[in-house]
Coordinates of C-alpha atoms in Angstrom, one line a residue:
M77 CA 0.0 0.0 0.0
A78 CA 2.8 2.4 0.8
G79 CA 4.3 1.8 -2.6
R80 CA 1.1 2.6 -4.3
E81 CA 0.7 5.7 -2.2
D82 CA 4.2 6.9 -3.2
D83 CA 3.4 6.3 -6.9
R84 CA 0.3 8.4 -7.0
F85 CA 0.3 11.2 -9.5
R86 CA 0.1 14.6 -7.7
P87 CA -0.1 17.5 -10.3
R88 CA 0.9 20.9 -9.0
P89 CA 0.4 23.2 -11.9
A90 CA 2.0 26.6 -11.6
P91 CA -0.1 29.7 -12.4
P92 CA 0.0 30.8 -16.0
K93 CA 2.8 33.2 -16.5
A94 CA 2.8 36.5 -18.5
R95 CA -0.9 36.1 -19.5
G96 CA -3.4 38.8 -19.7
K97 CA -6.9 38.5 -18.4
A98 CA -8.4 37.5 -21.8
E99 CA -5.7 34.9 -22.4
G100 CA -6.2 33.5 -18.9
Q101 CA -9.9 33.2 -19.5
R102 CA -9.3 31.4 -22.7
F103 CA -6.9 29.0 -20.9
L104 CA -9.7 28.2 -18.3
S105 CA -12.2 27.7 -21.1
T106 CA -9.9 25.2 -22.8
V107 CA -9.5 23.3 -19.5
R108 CA -13.3 23.2 -19.1
R109 CA -13.8 22.0 -22.7
Q110 CA -11.3 19.2 -22.1
M111 CA -13.1 18.2 -18.9
S112 CA -16.3 18.1 -20.8
R113 CA -14.8 15.8 -23.5
A114 CA -13.8 13.5 -20.6
G115 CA -17.4 13.4 -19.4
H116 CA -17.2 15.8 -16.5
G117 CA -20.1 18.3 -16.1
S118 CA -19.2 21.9 -16.1
G119 CA -22.4 23.3 -14.6
G120 CA -23.6 24.9 -17.8
R121 CA -23.1 28.3 -19.3
G122 CA -23.4 31.3 -17.1
Q123 CA -24.4 29.4 -13.9
G124 CA -21.7 30.7 -11.7
R125 CA -20.7 27.3 -10.3
G126 CA -18.0 25.0 -11.6
T127 CA -19.5 21.5 -10.9
G128 CA -23.2 21.9 -10.6
Q129 CA -23.2 19.2 -7.9
F130 CA -26.1 20.5 -5.8
G131 CA -29.9 20.7 -6.1
R132 CA -32.5 18.3 -7.6
G133 CA -31.9 16.7 -11.0
Q134 CA -28.3 15.9 -10.6
V135 CA -28.7 12.2 -11.5
A136 CA -30.9 13.0 -14.6
A137 CA -28.3 15.6 -15.7
R138 CA -25.5 13.2 -15.3
F139 CA -27.1 10.7 -17.6
A140 CA -28.1 13.3 -20.2
S141 CA -25.5 13.7 -22.9
N142 CA -24.1 17.1 -23.5
R143 CA -24.0 16.3 -27.2
Q144 CA -27.1 14.7 -28.6
P145 CA -27.0 12.8 -31.9
L146 CA -27.5 14.8 -35.0
S147 CA -30.8 12.9 -35.6
A148 CA -32.3 14.2 -32.4
R149 CA -34.9 17.0 -32.6
R150 CA -33.6 20.3 -31.4
V151 CA -35.2 22.5 -28.7
V152 CA -33.9 25.8 -27.5
I153 CA -34.6 26.6 -23.8
K154 CA -33.9 29.9 -22.1
S155 CA -34.1 29.8 -18.3
R156 CA -34.0 32.4 -15.5
F157 CA -33.9 32.1 -11.7
V158 CA -35.9 35.0 -10.2
R159 CA -35.7 36.0 -6.6
L160 CA -39.0 37.3 -5.2
K161 CA -39.5 40.2 -2.8
A162 CA -42.3 40.3 -0.3
G163 CA -45.2 42.3 -1.7
S164 CA -43.7 42.6 -5.1
S165 CA -45.9 42.7 -8.2
A166 CA -43.2 40.9 -10.3
I167 CA -45.2 37.7 -10.7
A168 CA -48.4 39.5 -11.8
S169 CA -46.5 41.7 -14.1
H170 CA -44.7 38.8 -15.8
L171 CA -48.0 36.9 -16.2
R172 CA -49.6 40.0 -17.7
Y173 CA -46.8 40.2 -20.2
I174 CA -47.0 36.7 -21.4
E175 CA -50.9 36.7 -21.5
R176 CA -50.8 39.9 -23.6
E177 CA -52.9 40.6 -26.7
G178 CA -51.8 39.2 -30.1
V179 CA -49.8 36.2 -29.1
T180 CA -52.1 33.4 -30.4
S181 CA -52.1 32.2 -34.0
E182 CA -55.4 34.1 -34.5
G183 CA -53.9 37.3 -32.9
Q184 CA -55.9 36.9 -29.7
R185 CA -54.9 37.4 -26.1
G186 CA -52.8 34.6 -24.6
Q187 CA -54.4 32.2 -22.1
A188 CA -52.5 30.6 -19.3
Y189 CA -52.9 26.8 -18.7
G190 CA -51.7 24.3 -16.2
P191 CA -51.1 20.5 -15.7
E192 CA -54.9 19.7 -15.8
T193 CA -56.7 22.8 -17.1
D194 CA -56.6 24.9 -20.3
Q195 CA -57.7 28.0 -18.4
A196 CA -55.5 28.4 -15.4
D197 CA -56.5 30.9 -12.6
T198 CA -53.4 33.1 -12.6
R199 CA -54.7 35.0 -9.5
D200 CA -54.8 31.8 -7.6
F201 CA -51.3 31.0 -8.8
I202 CA -50.1 34.4 -7.6
E203 CA -51.6 33.8 -4.2
R204 CA -50.0 30.4 -3.9
S205 CA -46.7 32.0 -4.8
Q206 CA -46.8 34.5 -2.0
G207 CA -44.0 33.7 0.4
D208 CA -42.0 31.8 -2.2
R209 CA -38.3 32.8 -2.1
H210 CA -37.9 32.4 -5.8
Q211 CA -39.4 31.1 -9.0
F212 CA -38.1 29.7 -12.3
R213 CA -39.0 31.1 -15.8
F214 CA -38.5 29.1 -19.0
I215 CA -39.0 29.8 -22.7
V216 CA -39.2 26.4 -24.5
S217 CA -38.9 26.7 -28.3
P218 CA -38.9 23.4 -30.3
E219 CA -37.4 23.8 -33.7
D220 CA -40.3 21.8 -35.1
A221 CA -43.0 23.5 -33.0
R222 CA -45.4 23.9 -36.0
D223 CA -45.1 20.1 -36.7
I224 CA -45.8 19.3 -33.1
G225 CA -48.9 21.4 -33.3
D226 CA -50.4 21.3 -29.8
L227 CA -47.8 22.8 -27.6
K228 CA -50.0 22.3 -24.5
D229 CA -49.7 18.5 -24.6
Y230 CA -46.0 18.8 -25.4
T231 CA -45.4 21.2 -22.4
R232 CA -47.4 19.0 -20.0
T233 CA -45.4 15.9 -21.1
L234 CA -42.1 17.9 -20.6
M235 CA -43.2 19.1 -17.1
A236 CA -44.3 15.6 -16.1
R237 CA -40.8 14.2 -17.0
M238 CA -39.2 17.1 -15.2
S239 CA -41.3 16.2 -12.1
V240 CA -39.8 12.7 -12.2
D241 CA -36.3 14.0 -12.7
L242 CA -36.6 16.5 -9.8
Q243 CA -38.5 14.0 -7.6
T244 CA -41.3 16.4 -6.7
R245 CA -44.7 17.6 -8.0
L246 CA -44.3 20.9 -9.9
D247 CA -46.7 23.8 -9.6
W248 CA -46.6 25.8 -12.9
V249 CA -48.6 27.7 -15.5
A250 CA -47.7 28.3 -19.1
V251 CA -48.7 30.4 -22.1
D252 CA -48.1 29.5 -25.8
H253 CA -46.9 32.2 -28.2
W254 CA -47.5 31.9 -31.9
D255 CA -46.7 35.5 -32.9
T256 CA -43.1 35.0 -34.0
D257 CA -41.3 32.9 -36.6
N258 CA -40.4 30.4 -33.8
P259 CA -43.5 29.4 -31.8
H260 CA -42.6 28.9 -28.1
T261 CA -44.0 28.4 -24.7
H262 CA -43.5 30.6 -21.5
I263 CA -43.4 28.5 -18.4
V264 CA -43.6 30.0 -14.8
L265 CA -42.6 27.4 -12.2
R266 CA -43.0 28.0 -8.5
G267 CA -39.8 27.7 -6.4
R268 CA -41.4 25.4 -3.9
A269 CA -41.2 21.6 -3.7
D270 CA -44.2 19.4 -2.7
N271 CA -42.7 19.0 0.8
G272 CA -42.9 22.8 1.4
Q273 CA -39.2 23.4 1.1
D274 CA -37.5 25.6 -1.5
L275 CA -37.2 24.0 -4.9
V276 CA -33.5 24.0 -5.8
I277 CA -32.6 22.7 -9.3
A278 CA -29.1 21.5 -10.1
P279 CA -27.3 23.9 -12.5
D280 CA -26.4 21.0 -14.7
Y281 CA -30.0 20.1 -15.2
M282 CA -30.9 23.8 -15.9
G283 CA -27.9 23.9 -18.3
H284 CA -28.6 20.9 -20.5
G285 CA -30.7 18.2 -18.7
M286 CA -33.9 20.0 -19.4
R287 CA -33.0 20.6 -23.0
V288 CA -32.2 16.9 -23.5
R289 CA -35.6 15.9 -22.0
A290 CA -37.4 18.4 -24.3
G291 CA -35.5 17.0 -27.4
E292 CA -36.3 13.4 -26.4
I293 CA -40.0 14.2 -26.4
A294 CA -39.9 16.0 -29.8
T295 CA -37.9 13.1 -31.3
E296 CA -40.4 10.5 -29.9
W297 CA -43.3 12.4 -31.3
L298 CA -42.0 13.3 -34.7
G299 CA -39.3 10.7 -35.2
P300 CA -35.5 11.3 -35.7
R301 CA -34.5 13.9 -38.2
T302 CA -33.8 12.5 -41.6
E303 CA -30.5 12.8 -43.4
L304 CA -32.2 15.4 -45.7
E305 CA -33.4 17.4 -42.7
I306 CA -30.0 17.4 -41.1
A307 CA -28.3 18.4 -44.3
Q308 CA -30.7 21.3 -44.9
S309 CA -30.3 22.5 -41.3
L310 CA -26.5 22.4 -41.5
R311 CA -26.5 24.1 -44.9
Q312 CA -28.6 27.0 -43.4
E313 CA -26.3 27.3 -40.5
V314 CA -23.1 27.6 -42.6
A315 CA -23.9 31.1 -43.8
Q316 CA -26.0 32.4 -40.9
Q317 CA -25.0 35.8 -39.4
R318 CA -25.6 34.6 -35.8
F319 CA -24.2 32.2 -33.3
T320 CA -25.1 28.6 -34.4
T321 CA -24.6 25.0 -33.2
L322 CA -21.7 24.7 -35.6
D323 CA -20.0 27.6 -33.9
R324 CA -20.6 26.0 -30.5
S325 CA -19.1 22.7 -31.8
L326 CA -16.0 24.6 -33.2
M327 CA -15.5 26.3 -29.8
R328 CA -15.9 23.1 -27.9
Q329 CA -13.3 21.3 -30.1
A330 CA -10.9 24.2 -30.2
V331 CA -7.7 24.2 -28.1
L332 CA -6.5 27.6 -27.1
D333 CA -8.8 29.1 -29.9
R334 CA -7.2 26.9 -32.5
V335 CA -9.1 24.3 -34.5
D336 CA -7.3 21.4 -36.2
V337 CA -9.6 20.3 -39.1
L338 CA -8.2 16.8 -39.0
S339 CA -9.4 16.3 -35.5
L340 CA -13.0 17.5 -36.0
N341 CA -15.6 15.2 -34.5
G342 CA -18.7 14.0 -36.3
D343 CA -19.5 12.2 -39.5
A344 CA -18.0 13.2 -42.8
H345 CA -21.0 15.5 -43.7
Y346 CA -20.8 17.2 -40.3
Q347 CA -17.1 17.7 -40.6
A348 CA -17.6 19.2 -44.1
S349 CA -20.1 21.6 -42.6
L350 CA -17.7 22.7 -39.9
R351 CA -15.0 23.4 -42.5
A352 CA -17.5 25.4 -44.6
R353 CA -18.4 27.4 -41.5
L354 CA -14.8 28.2 -40.9
Q355 CA -14.5 29.5 -44.4
H356 CA -17.6 31.7 -43.8
L357 CA -16.2 32.9 -40.5
A358 CA -13.0 33.9 -42.2
G359 CA -14.9 36.0 -44.6
M360 CA -16.5 37.8 -41.6
G361 CA -13.1 38.3 -40.0
L362 CA -13.9 36.0 -37.1
A363 CA -11.5 33.2 -38.1
S364 CA -8.1 33.0 -39.8
Q365 CA -6.2 30.1 -41.3
E366 CA -2.7 29.6 -39.8
D367 CA -1.7 26.7 -42.1
A368 CA -3.2 24.0 -44.2
R369 CA -5.0 22.3 -41.3
V370 CA -5.1 24.8 -38.4
W371 CA -7.6 27.7 -38.0
R372 CA -7.6 30.3 -35.3
L373 CA -10.9 31.6 -33.9
D374 CA -11.4 35.2 -32.9
A375 CA -11.5 35.6 -29.1
N376 CA -14.8 37.7 -29.5
M377 CA -16.4 35.4 -32.0
E378 CA -19.4 34.3 -29.9
L379 CA -20.1 37.9 -28.7
T380 CA -19.9 39.3 -32.2
L381 CA -22.1 36.6 -33.7
R382 CA -24.7 37.0 -31.0
E383 CA -24.8 40.8 -31.6
L384 CA -25.2 40.3 -35.3
G385 CA -28.1 37.9 -34.6
D386 CA -29.7 40.5 -32.4
R387 CA -29.3 43.1 -35.0
G388 CA -30.9 40.9 -37.7
D389 CA -33.9 40.2 -35.4
I390 CA -34.3 44.0 -34.8
I391 CA -34.2 44.8 -38.5
R392 CA -36.9 42.2 -39.2
T393 CA -39.0 43.5 -36.3
M394 CA -38.7 47.1 -37.7
H395 CA -39.7 46.0 -41.2
R396 CA -42.8 44.3 -39.8
A397 CA -43.6 47.4 -37.7
M398 CA -43.5 49.7 -40.7
R399 CA -45.7 47.4 -42.7
G400 CA -43.9 48.0 -46.0
V401 CA -43.6 51.8 -45.6
A402 CA -40.1 52.9 -46.8
R403 CA -38.0 54.4 -44.0
E404 CA -34.3 54.6 -43.2
L405 CA -33.8 52.3 -40.2
N406 CA -31.9 53.4 -37.1
V407 CA -31.0 50.2 -35.3
S408 CA -28.0 51.2 -33.2
G409 CA -29.7 53.7 -30.8
L410 CA -30.0 57.4 -30.8
G411 CA -26.6 58.3 -32.1
E412 CA -27.3 62.1 -31.9
Q413 CA -27.5 64.0 -28.7
R414 CA -30.8 65.8 -29.6
G415 CA -32.8 62.6 -29.5
V416 CA -35.9 61.9 -31.5
V417 CA -39.7 62.5 -31.3
G418 CA -42.1 60.4 -33.2
R419 CA -45.1 58.0 -33.4
I420 CA -45.1 54.6 -31.7
A421 CA -45.4 52.3 -34.7
A422 CA -45.1 49.1 -32.7
K423 CA -44.1 47.7 -29.4
G424 CA -43.2 44.4 -27.9
L425 CA -40.7 42.5 -25.7
A426 CA -37.0 42.6 -26.6
D427 CA -36.2 40.1 -23.8
E428 CA -39.3 38.0 -23.0
L429 CA -37.5 36.3 -20.2
R430 CA -36.8 39.5 -18.3
D431 CA -39.9 41.5 -19.5
I432 CA -37.8 44.2 -21.2
G433 CA -39.8 45.9 -23.9
Y434 CA -39.0 47.9 -27.0
L435 CA -40.7 50.6 -29.1
V436 CA -40.4 51.2 -32.9
V437 CA -40.7 54.9 -33.2
D438 CA -41.5 56.5 -36.6
G439 CA -39.6 59.7 -36.1
V440 CA -40.4 63.3 -37.3
D441 CA -36.9 63.2 -38.8
G442 CA -38.1 60.8 -41.5
R443 CA -36.4 57.7 -40.0
A444 CA -37.6 54.7 -38.0
H445 CA -35.9 54.1 -34.6
Y446 CA -35.6 51.0 -32.4
V447 CA -35.8 52.0 -28.8
R448 CA -35.2 49.6 -25.9
L449 CA -37.4 50.4 -22.9
P450 CA -35.9 50.7 -19.4
A451 CA -36.4 47.7 -17.1
Q452 CA -39.7 47.5 -15.3
S453 CA -41.5 49.6 -17.9
D454 CA -45.0 48.5 -18.5
L455 CA -45.9 48.1 -22.2
G456 CA -49.4 49.2 -21.4
D457 CA -48.1 52.7 -20.7
W458 CA -47.0 53.1 -24.4
P459 CA -50.0 53.1 -26.7
V460 CA -49.4 52.4 -30.4
G461 CA -50.1 55.6 -32.3
G462 CA -49.1 57.8 -29.4
I463 CA -46.3 60.3 -29.5
V464 CA -43.0 59.8 -27.5
S465 CA -39.8 61.7 -27.1
V466 CA -36.5 59.8 -26.6
R467 CA -33.3 61.4 -25.7
P468 CA -29.9 60.4 -24.2
R469 CA -30.0 60.7 -20.5
Q470 CA -28.0 63.6 -19.3
P471 CA -25.8 63.5 -16.1
S472 CA -27.9 64.2 -13.0
M473 CA -27.6 67.8 -11.9
A474 CA -28.7 66.7 -8.4
D475 CA -25.6 64.5 -8.1
Q476 CA -23.4 67.4 -9.2
N477 CA -25.1 69.7 -6.7
I478 CA -24.8 67.2 -3.9
Q479 CA -21.2 66.7 -4.6
A480 CA -20.6 70.4 -4.8
H481 CA -22.2 71.1 -1.4
A482 CA -20.6 68.1 0.4
R483 CA -17.8 68.8 2.9
D484 CA -15.3 66.1 3.6
G485 CA -17.6 63.5 2.0
I486 CA -20.6 64.6 4.1
Y487 CA -23.7 66.3 2.6
R488 CA -26.1 68.1 5.0
T489 CA -29.4 69.4 3.9
A490 CA -29.2 72.2 6.4
D491 CA -26.0 73.5 4.8
H492 CA -27.5 73.3 1.3
L493 CA -30.7 75.0 2.4
A494 CA -28.7 77.9 4.0
V495 CA -26.8 78.5 0.7
I496 CA -29.8 78.6 -1.6
K497 CA -32.3 80.2 0.8
G498 CA -33.4 83.6 -0.6
R499 CA -31.7 82.9 -3.9
D500 CA -34.1 80.3 -5.3
R501 CA -37.9 80.5 -5.4
S502 CA -38.6 77.2 -3.6
P503 CA -35.4 76.2 -1.7
I504 CA -37.2 73.5 0.4
D505 CA -38.6 71.9 -2.7
I506 CA -35.1 71.9 -4.3
V507 CA -33.5 70.2 -1.3
Q508 CA -36.3 67.7 -0.9
A509 CA -35.7 66.7 -4.6
H510 CA -32.1 66.1 -3.7
V511 CA -33.2 64.0 -0.7
R512 CA -35.3 61.8 -3.0
R513 CA -32.3 61.3 -5.3
L514 CA -30.2 60.4 -2.3
E515 CA -32.8 57.8 -1.2
A516 CA -32.6 56.2 -4.6
L517 CA -28.8 56.1 -4.5
R518 CA -28.9 54.7 -0.9
R519 CA -31.0 51.8 -2.0
A520 CA -28.4 51.1 -4.7
G521 CA -25.7 51.1 -2.0
I522 CA -23.9 54.3 -3.4
V523 CA -24.5 56.6 -0.5
E524 CA -25.1 56.2 3.2
R525 CA -27.6 58.0 5.4
I526 CA -25.9 58.8 8.7
A527 CA -28.8 60.7 10.3
D528 CA -31.8 62.8 9.3
G529 CA -30.5 65.3 6.7
V530 CA -26.9 64.0 6.9
W531 CA -25.4 61.7 4.2
R532 CA -22.0 60.2 3.5
V533 CA -21.4 60.5 -0.3
P534 CA -18.4 59.2 -2.3
G535 CA -16.0 61.5 -4.1
D536 CA -17.0 60.1 -7.5
L537 CA -20.8 60.4 -6.9
A538 CA -21.5 61.9 -10.3
E539 CA -19.8 59.0 -12.1
R540 CA -21.4 56.3 -9.9
G541 CA -24.8 58.1 -10.2
A542 CA -24.4 58.1 -14.0
A543 CA -23.6 54.4 -14.0
F544 CA -26.7 53.7 -11.8
D545 CA -28.9 55.6 -14.3
Q546 CA -27.4 53.7 -17.2
R547 CA -28.2 50.4 -15.6
R548 CA -31.7 51.5 -14.6
T549 CA -32.8 53.3 -17.8
G550 CA -30.5 52.0 -20.5
G551 CA -29.0 55.5 -21.0
V552 CA -32.1 57.1 -22.4
T553 CA -35.0 59.1 -21.1
I554 CA -38.4 58.3 -22.7
A555 CA -41.5 60.4 -22.2
L556 CA -45.0 60.0 -23.5
R557 CA -45.8 63.3 -25.1
S558 CA -49.4 62.3 -26.1
H559 CA -51.4 59.1 -25.8
L560 CA -53.6 60.4 -28.7
S561 CA -53.0 59.7 -32.4
L562 CA -52.4 62.6 -34.8
A563 CA -56.0 62.3 -36.1
Q564 CA -57.4 62.5 -32.6
Q565 CA -55.2 65.5 -31.7
T566 CA -56.5 67.6 -34.6
Q567 CA -60.0 67.7 -33.0
S568 CA -59.0 67.6 -29.4
E569 CA -60.4 70.2 -26.9
G570 CA -57.3 70.1 -24.7
A571 CA -53.6 71.1 -25.2
T572 CA -51.9 68.6 -27.5
W573 CA -48.5 67.9 -28.9
L574 CA -49.6 69.3 -32.2
D575 CA -50.2 72.6 -30.5
E576 CA -46.6 72.6 -29.3
Q577 CA -45.5 72.0 -32.9
L578 CA -47.6 75.0 -34.0
I579 CA -46.0 77.2 -31.5
A580 CA -42.5 76.0 -32.6
R581 CA -43.5 76.6 -36.2
G582 CA -42.9 73.0 -37.2
K583 CA -39.2 73.1 -36.3
D584 CA -37.2 69.9 -37.0
L585 CA -40.0 68.3 -39.1
A586 CA -38.7 66.4 -42.1
A587 CA -40.5 66.9 -45.4
V588 CA -40.9 63.1 -45.8
G589 CA -42.3 60.3 -43.7
F590 CA -43.9 61.0 -40.4
G591 CA -42.6 64.6 -40.4
A592 CA -44.7 65.2 -43.5
Q593 CA -47.7 63.6 -41.9
V594 CA -47.3 65.9 -38.9
Q595 CA -47.3 69.0 -41.2
T596 CA -50.6 67.8 -42.8
A597 CA -52.1 67.3 -39.3
M598 CA -51.0 70.8 -38.2
E599 CA -53.1 72.3 -41.0
K600 CA -56.2 70.5 -39.8
R601 CA -55.4 71.5 -36.2
I602 CA -55.3 75.2 -37.3
E603 CA -58.7 74.9 -38.8
H604 CA -60.1 73.5 -35.5
L605 CA -58.4 76.3 -33.5
E606 CA -59.8 78.9 -35.9
E607 CA -63.3 77.6 -35.2
K608 CA -62.7 78.0 -31.4
G609 CA -61.4 81.5 -31.8
L610 CA -57.9 80.5 -30.7
A611 CA -56.1 81.0 -34.1
Q612 CA -56.3 83.5 -37.0
R613 CA -54.7 83.6 -40.4
R614 CA -53.4 87.0 -41.5
G615 CA -52.2 86.4 -45.1
Q616 CA -49.3 84.0 -44.9
R617 CA -49.0 84.6 -41.2
L618 CA -50.6 82.5 -38.4
V619 CA -51.5 84.2 -35.2
L620 CA -52.1 82.0 -32.2
A621 CA -54.0 83.1 -29.0
R622 CA -51.8 84.3 -26.2
N623 CA -51.0 81.5 -23.7
L624 CA -52.6 79.0 -26.0
L625 CA -51.5 75.9 -24.1
R626 CA -52.5 77.3 -20.8
T627 CA -55.9 78.2 -22.2
L628 CA -56.6 74.8 -23.7
R629 CA -55.5 73.0 -20.5
A630 CA -57.7 75.2 -18.3
R631 CA -60.7 74.6 -20.5
E632 CA -60.2 70.8 -20.5
L633 CA -59.5 70.7 -16.8
A634 CA -62.7 72.7 -16.1
V635 CA -64.8 70.2 -18.1
A636 CA -63.0 67.2 -16.5
G637 CA -63.4 68.7 -13.0
Q638 CA -67.2 69.2 -13.5
R639 CA -67.5 65.6 -14.7
L640 CA -65.7 64.3 -11.7
Q641 CA -67.6 66.6 -9.4
A642 CA -70.9 65.0 -10.7
E643 CA -69.4 61.5 -10.1
T644 CA -68.0 62.0 -6.6
G645 CA -70.1 64.8 -5.1
L646 CA -66.9 66.6 -4.2
T647 CA -66.2 70.2 -5.3
Y648 CA -63.6 70.8 -8.0
Q649 CA -61.1 73.5 -6.9
P650 CA -58.5 74.6 -9.5
I651 CA -54.9 75.1 -8.4
G652 CA -54.3 78.7 -7.1
D653 CA -51.8 81.2 -8.1
D654 CA -49.2 79.8 -5.7
G655 CA -49.1 76.6 -7.6
R656 CA -49.5 74.4 -4.5
A657 CA -52.0 71.7 -3.6
S658 CA -52.2 68.8 -1.1
G659 CA -54.5 66.0 -0.4
I660 CA -55.1 62.2 -0.6
Y661 CA -54.2 60.7 -4.0
R662 CA -57.4 59.0 -5.1
R663 CA -57.0 58.3 -8.8
S664 CA -55.5 59.4 -12.1
V665 CA -57.3 60.8 -15.1
M666 CA -56.0 60.7 -18.7
L667 CA -56.8 63.8 -20.6
A668 CA -55.6 65.2 -24.0
S669 CA -53.4 67.6 -22.1
G670 CA -51.8 64.7 -20.2
R671 CA -52.3 62.5 -17.2
Y672 CA -53.5 64.2 -14.0
A673 CA -53.8 63.1 -10.4
M674 CA -56.9 63.7 -8.3
L675 CA -56.0 65.0 -4.8
E676 CA -58.9 64.9 -2.4
H677 CA -58.9 67.5 0.5
G678 CA -61.9 67.8 2.7
K679 CA -65.0 68.2 0.6
G680 CA -63.1 69.3 -2.5
F681 CA -60.5 68.0 -4.9
S682 CA -57.9 69.4 -7.3
L683 CA -56.4 68.0 -10.6
V684 CA -52.6 68.3 -10.8
P685 CA -50.0 66.9 -13.3
W686 CA -49.3 63.2 -12.6
R687 CA -45.8 61.7 -12.3
P688 CA -44.9 58.0 -12.2
V689 CA -43.3 58.4 -8.7
I690 CA -46.7 58.9 -7.0
E691 CA -48.4 55.8 -8.5
P692 CA -47.3 53.5 -5.6
K693 CA -48.7 56.1 -3.2
L694 CA -52.3 55.7 -4.1
G695 CA -54.5 56.5 -1.0
Q696 CA -51.7 58.4 0.7
Q697 CA -51.4 62.1 1.6
L698 CA -49.3 64.0 -0.9
S699 CA -48.4 67.6 -1.7
V700 CA -47.3 69.2 -4.9
S701 CA -45.7 72.4 -6.0
I702 CA -46.0 73.6 -9.6
G703 CA -43.9 76.5 -11.0
Q704 CA -41.7 77.5 -13.9
G705 CA -42.6 74.4 -15.9
T706 CA -41.6 71.9 -13.1
V707 CA -43.7 69.7 -10.9
S708 CA -42.3 68.8 -7.5
W709 CA -44.1 66.1 -5.5
N710 CA -43.6 65.7 -1.7
I711 CA -44.5 62.4 -0.1
S712 CA -45.2 62.8 3.6
R713 CA -43.3 59.7 4.5
L714 CA -40.0 61.1 3.1
R715 CA -37.8 62.9 5.7
T716 CA -37.9 66.7 5.2
P717 CA -34.6 68.5 5.3
S718 CA -33.6 69.8 8.7
I719 CA -32.9 73.6 8.9
G720 CA -31.2 73.4 12.3

């Protein structure tokens, strides 16, 4: 025994020398690929653990092959682990997204279903999920979904086999989507096992075990892929401008980003497809031939191909949105600092797993723009046909002011108030706005509240605040300028976006596309205003009534106030000259002039401009100050700045 112990092989590899971070990562990737070839699980892409040896489904994942035969039917599965916060509306919001209008093959609203019913009660599912620590979300997309036909039976079969693999009954709901080129199913799975404990799924099972199960079912139902189907699929992949299974195979078989064509795995036809893909990648600048048999893959090949695939998807989305109308397409974002204003031509989900939406905006500049919405945006807030403005988010002036008034890394509201008191019209409102910004930064872990009105702020607050805004909003500020279409605005009794264009004399409107449509609508709006005595033509000159927007708003608010007065029995009280109002936030009202909040105070109420920040405060006491084109809300629960 001693001799055997002495003969044991004990590797002690030294750390790689003179390697940069990128090369070190490639070295680790190579080691993982060699381990995978030897049959050792790697935990799956992006799972954050090296072995995946924890959670339910370990055994099933161990017996599931990482590389299925070419004849197996292919299924793409995207998965997400979602932590839930107590009282959060995240579950309801996600279910509302996946049950939205237009997702069925007939263009109808989606219907959630479950293991035993075609009409699942989502409210009951949400109630059952209260108290769950987490949930799982999956998008299951069989390559042959249209041949499978009934995705409900397919999904139930998959979830039944997963139940066996995970050794627990599964509580889930699903919605089928047929509104894309690739029909797919959204599955929401509770993170609770049937014994009441948290459901923990092994990363290896999430990484490939579930995909193998889904592929097995599709293969059983439709039979193995024929040689002709395999050949057609590979032929399509060779020239695709996106990351393909051929690319994944090349990366898996590469050693330090080098591929030896003589050692490629697979049958002769598959090897020929891999060589053809290498030639195509070389034409894209993502591979280079070092000698007759060795190719070198670009280190950023996967990232570049995935970005190209996303770009192609966006272009197809924009073409569908414009319905054949010729427009120059702006796919890459704003590009110019002035931003864009336009009509919402279409909307949808850019990332269905994370509920991140997008808008296609037909701009007044004559171009169509693809705009990715900030996280947590509700698609219902962006009506198709409405007018939006999109501009790059500017650095926060509040962050700069806080940093300027901080002393030795400490910001005091009393000091700030003393400096601006008597100089600014509403110093308390200004400081309270800074406090609200500090609260948001505190929740993000950027600043620390030491005491009431006293904060510890970092020296690079402006930079860290900008990074925080970039993560939260995607670097853009999107505002709904009007929920009405152009045709509706021409006859509106309230202040509209078209009226703003009349005042600006149609500045920045292109002579083609949506810009030309706006100019035509402005002529019709002028006719309506002339009938109301608010505009007059004097030869080639147009004379608008003084304070046109204010007059239109006041007229519309008076009509809306009288209507609400009849409904509620309360007395409508317009905002006074001081621009201040307070009361209990009861509801919001959408008017042509914008969205307004109803504040109830005693036996009366006022209508004041609504802002998204107050919506969670429904039923609470609020106060607002309006002046110089700004609206400042004060929520009583926030700490007011201390003057002492």
